PDB file of C-alpha atoms and ligand atoms in Angstrom:
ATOM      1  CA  UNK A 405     100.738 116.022  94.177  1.00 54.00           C
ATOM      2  CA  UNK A 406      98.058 117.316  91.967  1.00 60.00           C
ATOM      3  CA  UNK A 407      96.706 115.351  89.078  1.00 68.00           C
ATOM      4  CA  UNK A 408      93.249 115.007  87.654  1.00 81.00           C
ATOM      5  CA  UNK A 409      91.147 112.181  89.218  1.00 90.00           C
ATOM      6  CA  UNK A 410      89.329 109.835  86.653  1.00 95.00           C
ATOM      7  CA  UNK A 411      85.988 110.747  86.670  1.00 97.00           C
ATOM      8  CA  UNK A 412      84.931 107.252  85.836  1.00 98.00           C
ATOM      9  CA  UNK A 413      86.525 103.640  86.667  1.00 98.00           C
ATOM     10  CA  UNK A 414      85.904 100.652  86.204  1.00 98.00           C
ATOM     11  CA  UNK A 415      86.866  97.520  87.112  1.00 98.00           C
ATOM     12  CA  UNK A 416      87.169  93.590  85.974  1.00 98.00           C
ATOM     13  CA  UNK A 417      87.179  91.957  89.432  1.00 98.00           C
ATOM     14  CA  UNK A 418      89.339  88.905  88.352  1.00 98.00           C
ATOM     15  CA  UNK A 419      90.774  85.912  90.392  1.00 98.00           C
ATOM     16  CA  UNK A 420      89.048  85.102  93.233  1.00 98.00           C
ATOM     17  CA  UNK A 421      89.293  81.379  91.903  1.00 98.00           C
ATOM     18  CA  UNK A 422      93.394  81.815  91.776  1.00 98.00           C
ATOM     19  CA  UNK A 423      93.483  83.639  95.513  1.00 98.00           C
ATOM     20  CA  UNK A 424      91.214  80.390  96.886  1.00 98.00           C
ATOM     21  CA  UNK A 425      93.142  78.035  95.146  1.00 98.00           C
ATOM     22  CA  UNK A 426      96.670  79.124  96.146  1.00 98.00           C
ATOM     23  CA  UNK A 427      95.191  78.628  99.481  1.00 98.00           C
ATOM     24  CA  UNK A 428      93.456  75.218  99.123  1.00 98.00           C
ATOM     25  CA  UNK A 429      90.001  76.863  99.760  1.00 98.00           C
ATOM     26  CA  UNK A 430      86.924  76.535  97.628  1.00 97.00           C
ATOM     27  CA  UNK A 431      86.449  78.893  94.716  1.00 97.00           C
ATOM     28  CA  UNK A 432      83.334  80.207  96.615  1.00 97.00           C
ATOM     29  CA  UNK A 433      85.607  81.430  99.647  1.00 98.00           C
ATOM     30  CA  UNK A 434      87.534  83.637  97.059  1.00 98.00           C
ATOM     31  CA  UNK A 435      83.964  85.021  95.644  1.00 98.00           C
ATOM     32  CA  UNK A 436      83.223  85.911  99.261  1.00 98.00           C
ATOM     33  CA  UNK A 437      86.638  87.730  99.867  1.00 98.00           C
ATOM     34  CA  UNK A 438      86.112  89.178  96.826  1.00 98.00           C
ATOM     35  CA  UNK A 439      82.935  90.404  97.643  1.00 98.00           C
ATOM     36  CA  UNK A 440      84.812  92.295 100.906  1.00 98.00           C
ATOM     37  CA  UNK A 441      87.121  93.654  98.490  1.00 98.00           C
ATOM     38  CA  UNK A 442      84.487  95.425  96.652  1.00 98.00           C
ATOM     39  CA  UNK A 443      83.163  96.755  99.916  1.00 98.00           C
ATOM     40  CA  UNK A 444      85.858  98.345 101.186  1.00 98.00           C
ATOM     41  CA  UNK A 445      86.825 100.029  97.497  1.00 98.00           C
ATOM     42  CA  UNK A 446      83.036 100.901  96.727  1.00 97.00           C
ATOM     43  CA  UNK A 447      83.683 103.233  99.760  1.00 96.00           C
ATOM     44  CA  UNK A 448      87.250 104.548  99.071  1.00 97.00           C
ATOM     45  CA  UNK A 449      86.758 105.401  95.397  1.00 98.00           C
ATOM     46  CA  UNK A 450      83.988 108.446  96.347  1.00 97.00           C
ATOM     47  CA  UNK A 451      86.502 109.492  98.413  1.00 96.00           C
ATOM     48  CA  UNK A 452      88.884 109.903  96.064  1.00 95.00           C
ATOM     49  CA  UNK A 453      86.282 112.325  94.128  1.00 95.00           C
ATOM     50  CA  UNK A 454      85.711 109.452  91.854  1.00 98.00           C
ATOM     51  CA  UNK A 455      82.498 109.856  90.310  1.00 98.00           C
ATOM     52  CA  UNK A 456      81.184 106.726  88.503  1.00 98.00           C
ATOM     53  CA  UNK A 457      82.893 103.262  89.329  1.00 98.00           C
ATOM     54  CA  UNK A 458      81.754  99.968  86.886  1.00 99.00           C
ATOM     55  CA  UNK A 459      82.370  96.730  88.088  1.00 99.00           C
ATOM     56  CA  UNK A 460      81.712  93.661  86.041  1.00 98.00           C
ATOM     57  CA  UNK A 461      80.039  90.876  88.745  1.00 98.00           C
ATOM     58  CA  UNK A 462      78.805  88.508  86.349  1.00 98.00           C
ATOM     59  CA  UNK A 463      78.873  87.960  82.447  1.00 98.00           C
ATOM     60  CA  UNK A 464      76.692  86.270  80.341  1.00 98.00           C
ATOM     61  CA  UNK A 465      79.505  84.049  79.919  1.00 97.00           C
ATOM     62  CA  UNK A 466      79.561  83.035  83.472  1.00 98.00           C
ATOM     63  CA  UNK A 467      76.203  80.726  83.429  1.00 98.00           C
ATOM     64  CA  UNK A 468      78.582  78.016  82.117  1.00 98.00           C
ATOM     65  CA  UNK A 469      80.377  77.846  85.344  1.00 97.00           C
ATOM     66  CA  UNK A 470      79.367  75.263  88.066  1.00 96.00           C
ATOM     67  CA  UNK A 471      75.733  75.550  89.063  1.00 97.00           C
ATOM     68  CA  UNK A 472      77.270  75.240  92.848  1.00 97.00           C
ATOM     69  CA  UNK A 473      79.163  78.290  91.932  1.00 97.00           C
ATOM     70  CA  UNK A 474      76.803  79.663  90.569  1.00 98.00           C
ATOM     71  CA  UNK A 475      74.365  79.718  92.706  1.00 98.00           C
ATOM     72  CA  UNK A 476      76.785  80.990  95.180  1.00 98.00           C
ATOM     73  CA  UNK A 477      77.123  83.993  93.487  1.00 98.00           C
ATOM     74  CA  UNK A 478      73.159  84.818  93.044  1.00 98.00           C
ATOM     75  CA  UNK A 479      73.109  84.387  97.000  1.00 98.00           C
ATOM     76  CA  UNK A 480      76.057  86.367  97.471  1.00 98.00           C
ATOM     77  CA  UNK A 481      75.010  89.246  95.082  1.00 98.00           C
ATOM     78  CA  UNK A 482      71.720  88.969  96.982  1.00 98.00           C
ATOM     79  CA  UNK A 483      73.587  89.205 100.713  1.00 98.00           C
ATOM     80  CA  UNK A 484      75.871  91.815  99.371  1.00 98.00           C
ATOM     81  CA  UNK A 485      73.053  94.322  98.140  1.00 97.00           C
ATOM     82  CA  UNK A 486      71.434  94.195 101.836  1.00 96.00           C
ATOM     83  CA  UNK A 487      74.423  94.141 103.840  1.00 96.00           C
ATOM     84  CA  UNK A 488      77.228  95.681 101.823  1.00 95.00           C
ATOM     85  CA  UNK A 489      77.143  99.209 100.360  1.00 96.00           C
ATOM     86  CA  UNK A 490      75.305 101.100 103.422  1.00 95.00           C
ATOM     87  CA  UNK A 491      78.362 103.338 103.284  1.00 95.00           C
ATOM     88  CA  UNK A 492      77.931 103.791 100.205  1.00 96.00           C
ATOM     89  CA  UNK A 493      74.057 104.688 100.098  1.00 96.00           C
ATOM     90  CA  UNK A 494      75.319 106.742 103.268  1.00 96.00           C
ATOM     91  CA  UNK A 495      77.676 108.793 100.718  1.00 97.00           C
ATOM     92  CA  UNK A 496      74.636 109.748  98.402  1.00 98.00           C
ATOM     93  CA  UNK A 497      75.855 107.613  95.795  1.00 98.00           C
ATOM     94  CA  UNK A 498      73.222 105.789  93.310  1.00 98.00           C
ATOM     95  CA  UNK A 499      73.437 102.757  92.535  1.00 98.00           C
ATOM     96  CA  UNK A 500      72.369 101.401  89.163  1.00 98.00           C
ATOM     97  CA  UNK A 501      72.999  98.086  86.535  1.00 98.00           C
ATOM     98  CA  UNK A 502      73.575  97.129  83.608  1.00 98.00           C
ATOM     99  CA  UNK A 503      72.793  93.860  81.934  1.00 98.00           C
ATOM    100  CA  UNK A 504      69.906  91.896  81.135  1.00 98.00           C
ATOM    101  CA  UNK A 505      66.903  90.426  83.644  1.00 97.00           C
ATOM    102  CA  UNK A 506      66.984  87.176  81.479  1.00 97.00           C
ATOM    103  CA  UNK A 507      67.551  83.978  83.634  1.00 97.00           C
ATOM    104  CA  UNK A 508      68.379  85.807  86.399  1.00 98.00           C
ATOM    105  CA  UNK A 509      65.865  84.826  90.237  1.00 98.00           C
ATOM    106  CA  UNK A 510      63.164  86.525  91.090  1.00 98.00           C
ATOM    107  CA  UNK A 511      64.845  87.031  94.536  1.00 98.00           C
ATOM    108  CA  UNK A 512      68.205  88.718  92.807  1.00 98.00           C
ATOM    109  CA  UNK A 513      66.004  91.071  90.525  1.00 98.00           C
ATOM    110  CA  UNK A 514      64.208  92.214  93.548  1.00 98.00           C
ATOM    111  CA  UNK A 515      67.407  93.038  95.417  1.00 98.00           C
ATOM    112  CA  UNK A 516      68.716  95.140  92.064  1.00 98.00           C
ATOM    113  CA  UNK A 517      65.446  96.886  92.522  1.00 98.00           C
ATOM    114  CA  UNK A 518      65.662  97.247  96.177  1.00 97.00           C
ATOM    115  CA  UNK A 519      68.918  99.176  96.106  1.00 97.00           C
ATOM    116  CA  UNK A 520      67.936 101.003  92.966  1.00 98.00           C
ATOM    117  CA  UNK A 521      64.755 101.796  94.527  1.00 98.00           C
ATOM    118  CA  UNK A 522      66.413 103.464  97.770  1.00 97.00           C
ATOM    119  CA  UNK A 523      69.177 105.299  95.966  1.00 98.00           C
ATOM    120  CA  UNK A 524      67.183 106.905  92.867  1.00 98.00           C
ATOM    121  CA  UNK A 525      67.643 110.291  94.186  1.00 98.00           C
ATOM    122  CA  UNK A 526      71.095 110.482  95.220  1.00 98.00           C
ATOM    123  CA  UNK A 527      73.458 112.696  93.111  1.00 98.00           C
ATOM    124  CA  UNK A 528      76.961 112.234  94.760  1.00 98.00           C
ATOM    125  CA  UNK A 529      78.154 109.530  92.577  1.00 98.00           C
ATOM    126  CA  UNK A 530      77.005 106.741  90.551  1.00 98.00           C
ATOM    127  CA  UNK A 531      77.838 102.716  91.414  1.00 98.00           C
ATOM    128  CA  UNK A 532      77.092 100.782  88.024  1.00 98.00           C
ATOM    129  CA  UNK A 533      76.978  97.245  88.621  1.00 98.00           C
ATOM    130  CA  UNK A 534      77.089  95.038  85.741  1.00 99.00           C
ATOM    131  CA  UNK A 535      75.306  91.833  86.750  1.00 98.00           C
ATOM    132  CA  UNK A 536      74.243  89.645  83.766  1.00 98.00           C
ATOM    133  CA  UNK A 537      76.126  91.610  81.245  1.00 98.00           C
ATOM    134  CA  UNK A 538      78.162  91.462  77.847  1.00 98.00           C
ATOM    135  CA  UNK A 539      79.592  94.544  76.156  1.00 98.00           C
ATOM    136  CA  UNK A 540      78.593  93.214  72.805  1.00 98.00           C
ATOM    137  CA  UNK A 541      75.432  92.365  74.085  1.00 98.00           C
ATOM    138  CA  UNK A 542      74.857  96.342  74.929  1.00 98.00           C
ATOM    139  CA  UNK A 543      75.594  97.051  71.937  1.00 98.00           C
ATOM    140  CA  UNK A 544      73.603  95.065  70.208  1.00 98.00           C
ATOM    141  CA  UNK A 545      70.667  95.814  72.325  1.00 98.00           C
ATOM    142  CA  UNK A 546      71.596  99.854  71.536  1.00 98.00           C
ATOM    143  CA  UNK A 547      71.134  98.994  67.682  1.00 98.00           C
ATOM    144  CA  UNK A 548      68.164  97.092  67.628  1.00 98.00           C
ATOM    145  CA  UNK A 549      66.224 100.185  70.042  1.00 98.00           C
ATOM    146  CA  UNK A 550      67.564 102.762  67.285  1.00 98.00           C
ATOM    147  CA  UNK A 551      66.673 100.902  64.416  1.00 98.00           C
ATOM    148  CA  UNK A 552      63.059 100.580  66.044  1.00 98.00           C
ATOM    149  CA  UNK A 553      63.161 104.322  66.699  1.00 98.00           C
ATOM    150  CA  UNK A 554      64.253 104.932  63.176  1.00 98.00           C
ATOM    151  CA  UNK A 555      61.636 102.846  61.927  1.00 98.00           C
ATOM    152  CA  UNK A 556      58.794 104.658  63.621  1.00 98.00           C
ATOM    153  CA  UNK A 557      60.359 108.319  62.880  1.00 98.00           C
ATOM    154  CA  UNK A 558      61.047 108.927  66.521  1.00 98.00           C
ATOM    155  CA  UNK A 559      65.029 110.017  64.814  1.00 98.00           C
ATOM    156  CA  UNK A 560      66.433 110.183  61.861  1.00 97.00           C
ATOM    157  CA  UNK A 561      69.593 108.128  60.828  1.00 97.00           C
ATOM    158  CA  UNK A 562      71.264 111.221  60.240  1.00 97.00           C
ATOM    159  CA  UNK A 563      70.927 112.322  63.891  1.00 96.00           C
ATOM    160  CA  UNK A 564      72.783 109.038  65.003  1.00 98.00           C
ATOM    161  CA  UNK A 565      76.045 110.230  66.913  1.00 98.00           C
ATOM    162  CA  UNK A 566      78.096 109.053  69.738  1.00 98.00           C
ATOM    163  CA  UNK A 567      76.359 111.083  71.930  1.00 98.00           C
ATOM    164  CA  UNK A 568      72.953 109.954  70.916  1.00 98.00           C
ATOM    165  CA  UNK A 569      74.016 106.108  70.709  1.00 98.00           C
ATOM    166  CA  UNK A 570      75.777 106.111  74.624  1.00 98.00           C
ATOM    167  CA  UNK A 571      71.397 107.256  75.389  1.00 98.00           C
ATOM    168  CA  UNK A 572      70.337 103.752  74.334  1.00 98.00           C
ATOM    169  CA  UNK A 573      73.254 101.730  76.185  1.00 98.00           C
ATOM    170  CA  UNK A 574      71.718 100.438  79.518  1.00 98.00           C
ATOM    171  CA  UNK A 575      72.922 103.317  81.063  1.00 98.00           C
ATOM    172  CA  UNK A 576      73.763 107.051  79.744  1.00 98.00           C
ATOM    173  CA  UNK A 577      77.050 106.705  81.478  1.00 98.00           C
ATOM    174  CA  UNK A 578      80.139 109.270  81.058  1.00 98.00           C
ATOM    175  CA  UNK A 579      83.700 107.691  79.481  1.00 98.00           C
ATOM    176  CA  UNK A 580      85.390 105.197  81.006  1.00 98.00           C
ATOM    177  CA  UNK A 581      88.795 107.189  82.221  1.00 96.00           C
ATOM    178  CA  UNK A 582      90.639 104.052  83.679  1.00 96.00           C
ATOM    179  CA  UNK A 583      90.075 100.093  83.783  1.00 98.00           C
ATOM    180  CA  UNK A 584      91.458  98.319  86.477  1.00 98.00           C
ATOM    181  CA  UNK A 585      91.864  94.294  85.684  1.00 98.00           C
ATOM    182  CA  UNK A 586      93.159  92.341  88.825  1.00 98.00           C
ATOM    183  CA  UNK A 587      95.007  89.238  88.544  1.00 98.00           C
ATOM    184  CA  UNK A 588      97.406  90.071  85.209  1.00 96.00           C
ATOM    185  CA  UNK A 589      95.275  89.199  82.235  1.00 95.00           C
ATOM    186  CA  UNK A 590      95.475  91.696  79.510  1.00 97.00           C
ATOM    187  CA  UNK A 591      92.371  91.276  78.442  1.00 96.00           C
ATOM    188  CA  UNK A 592      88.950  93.153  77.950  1.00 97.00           C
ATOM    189  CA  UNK A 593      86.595  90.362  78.066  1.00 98.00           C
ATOM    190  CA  UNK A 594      83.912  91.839  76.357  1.00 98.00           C
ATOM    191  CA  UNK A 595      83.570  94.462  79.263  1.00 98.00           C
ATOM    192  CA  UNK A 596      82.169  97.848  78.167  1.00 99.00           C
ATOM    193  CA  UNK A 597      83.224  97.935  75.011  1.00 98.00           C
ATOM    194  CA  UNK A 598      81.751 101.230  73.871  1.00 98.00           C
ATOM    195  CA  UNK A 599      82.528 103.264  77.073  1.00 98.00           C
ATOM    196  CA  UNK A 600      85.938 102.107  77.148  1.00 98.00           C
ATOM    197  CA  UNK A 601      86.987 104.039  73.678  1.00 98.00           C
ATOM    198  CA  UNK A 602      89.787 106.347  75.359  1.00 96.00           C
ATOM    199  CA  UNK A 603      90.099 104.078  78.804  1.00 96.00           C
ATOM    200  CA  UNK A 604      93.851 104.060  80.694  1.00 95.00           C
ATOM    201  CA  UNK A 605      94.382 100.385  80.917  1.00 96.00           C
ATOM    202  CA  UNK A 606      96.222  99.488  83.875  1.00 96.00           C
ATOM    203  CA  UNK A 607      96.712  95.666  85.117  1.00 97.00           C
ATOM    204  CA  UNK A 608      97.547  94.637  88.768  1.00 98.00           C
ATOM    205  CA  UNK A 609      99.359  91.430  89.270  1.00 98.00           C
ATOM    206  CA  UNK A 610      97.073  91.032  92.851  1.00 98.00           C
ATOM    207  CA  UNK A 611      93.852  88.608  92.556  1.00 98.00           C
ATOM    208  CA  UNK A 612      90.691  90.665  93.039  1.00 98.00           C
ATOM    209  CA  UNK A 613      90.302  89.582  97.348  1.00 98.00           C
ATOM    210  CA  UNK A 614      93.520  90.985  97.700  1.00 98.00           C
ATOM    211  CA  UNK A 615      93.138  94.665  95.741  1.00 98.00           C
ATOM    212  CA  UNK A 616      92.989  97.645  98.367  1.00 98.00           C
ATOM    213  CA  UNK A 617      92.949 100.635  99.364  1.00 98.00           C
ATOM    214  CA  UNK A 618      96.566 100.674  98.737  1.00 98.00           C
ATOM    215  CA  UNK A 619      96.301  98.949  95.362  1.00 98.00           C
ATOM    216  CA  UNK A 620      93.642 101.488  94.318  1.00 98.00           C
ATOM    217  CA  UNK A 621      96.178 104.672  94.893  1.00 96.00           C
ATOM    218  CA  UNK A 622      98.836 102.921  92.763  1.00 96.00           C
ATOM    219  CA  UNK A 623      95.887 102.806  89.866  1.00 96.00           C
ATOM    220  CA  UNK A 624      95.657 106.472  90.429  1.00 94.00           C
ATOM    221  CA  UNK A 625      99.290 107.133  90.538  1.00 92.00           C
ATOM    222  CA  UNK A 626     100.148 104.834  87.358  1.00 89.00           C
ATOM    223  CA  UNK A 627      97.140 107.325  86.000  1.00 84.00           C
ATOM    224  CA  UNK A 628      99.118 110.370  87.322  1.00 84.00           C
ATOM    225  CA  UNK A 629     102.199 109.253  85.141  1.00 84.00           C
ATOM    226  CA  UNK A 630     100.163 108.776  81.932  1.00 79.00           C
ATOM    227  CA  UNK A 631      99.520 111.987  82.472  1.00 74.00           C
ATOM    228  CA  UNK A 632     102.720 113.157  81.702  1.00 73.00           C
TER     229      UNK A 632
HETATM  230  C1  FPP B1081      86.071  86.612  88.491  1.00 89.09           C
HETATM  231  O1  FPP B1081      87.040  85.860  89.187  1.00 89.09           O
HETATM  232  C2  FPP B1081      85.040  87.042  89.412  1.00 89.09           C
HETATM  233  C3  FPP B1081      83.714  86.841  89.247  1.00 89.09           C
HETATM  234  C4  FPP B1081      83.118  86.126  88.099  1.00 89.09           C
HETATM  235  C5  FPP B1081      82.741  87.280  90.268  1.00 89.09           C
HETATM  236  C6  FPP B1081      82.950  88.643  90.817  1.00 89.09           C
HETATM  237  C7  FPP B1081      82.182  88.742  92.059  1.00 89.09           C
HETATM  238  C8  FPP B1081      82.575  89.319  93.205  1.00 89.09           C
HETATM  239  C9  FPP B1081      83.831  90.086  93.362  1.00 89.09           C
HETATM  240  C10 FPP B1081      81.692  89.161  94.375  1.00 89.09           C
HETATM  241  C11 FPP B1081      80.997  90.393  94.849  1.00 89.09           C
HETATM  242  C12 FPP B1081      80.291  91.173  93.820  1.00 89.09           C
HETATM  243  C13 FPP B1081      79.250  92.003  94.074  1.00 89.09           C
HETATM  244  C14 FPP B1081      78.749  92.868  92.974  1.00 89.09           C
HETATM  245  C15 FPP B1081      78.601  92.129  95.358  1.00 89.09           C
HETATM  246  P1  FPP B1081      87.221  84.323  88.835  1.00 89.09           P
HETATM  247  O2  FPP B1081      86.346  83.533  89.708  1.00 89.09           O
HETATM  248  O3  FPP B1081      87.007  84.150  87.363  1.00 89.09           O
HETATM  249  O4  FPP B1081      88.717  84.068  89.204  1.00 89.09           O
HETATM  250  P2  FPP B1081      89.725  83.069  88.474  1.00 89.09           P
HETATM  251  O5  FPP B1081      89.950  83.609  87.086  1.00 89.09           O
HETATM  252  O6  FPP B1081      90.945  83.129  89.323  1.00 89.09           O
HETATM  253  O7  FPP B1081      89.085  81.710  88.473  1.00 89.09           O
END
């Protein structure tokens, strides 16, 4: 079967909460399955000759949860970028974020720069982690950096295009070709807004701990049949 592999996906890792709770476990057991989820697809997608994969790990939104939870999450993030993605550094992929510093622990910043540190150079693929993030937010962010730029004749308003705006997101990333949301809300949740413009939506009824390998190939065929 031949079809053209998205060259960018990303994905809204929803419903490690609903996975936990259907089995009486703590919320914080789903993040953790979740987090072996993300393993073991941050490794197949490359294969697949995907070349950029987005997920969203934390919103700006998300501070409101429970601190316990929170706080959960920060260490997990923190376990995660040591232990997690060596097969993914292995692959020559880079891995990068998106998001703001703002409230986040010295100790989680210092990971993100850890792992951003030891895969600068690599030029197989790119890993965007959003971590701290809102779409608006970006975009937002974008605006102000222009105006300033405008403002001190850096560019003119007249040179502001699509292709000059994506330069002042966090990252000068390609398209989003498909989003993946787990757990079967149709929703968008303020995820990369601007890169999402011409996204393939496609929305798996499975919670996030619980999306495969398998799960990832139906993604690709559902994209196969949009195709045609
Ligand atoms: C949403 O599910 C999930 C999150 C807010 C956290 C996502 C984090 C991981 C998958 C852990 C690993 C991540 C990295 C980057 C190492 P939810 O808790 O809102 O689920 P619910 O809607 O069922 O309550």
């Amino acid at each position: 079967m031949k079809y053209k592999v998205p060259n960018h996906v990303a994905i809204i890792m929803d419903g490690n909460g609903r996975w936990a709770q259907k089995r009486n476990l703590k919320r914080t057991k789903g993040h953790q399955k979740g987090a072996e989820a993300l393993k073991k697809i941050s490794e197949y997608v490359y294969d697949k000759k995907v070349k950029v994969l987005s997920v969203f790990a934390f919103s700006t939104e998300n501070w409101k949860r429970d601190k316990e939870e929170v706080d959960y999450l920060m260490d997990l993030f923190i376990k995660s970028f040591k232990d997690n993605f060596d097969a993914v550094k292995k692959k020559g992929v880079k891995v990068i974020f998106s998001g703001v510093k703002e409230k986040l622990s010295n100790k989680v910043i210092k990971a993100m720069e850890d792992m951003t540190e030891e895969t600068k150079d690599n030029k197989n693929g790119i890993f965007n982690i959003c971590l701290n993030y809102g779409g608006q937010d970006e975009i937002l962010n974008a605006t102000k950096k222009i105006s300033k730029d405008v403002s001190n004749g850096v560019i003119n308003t007249d040179d502001i295009n699509p292709e000059l705006f994506n330069k002042y997101l966090f990252n000068d990333l390609p398209p989003i070709d498909l989003l993946i949301r787990t757990s079967g809300e149709y929703r968008i949740s303020n995820f990369m807004l601007w890169q999402m413009a011409y996204a393939e939506f496609y929305f798996p009824k499975v919670h996030f701990p619980d999306f495969n390998e398998e799960e990832f190939d139906k993604a690709l065929l559902y994209i196969f049949i949009c195709q045609y």
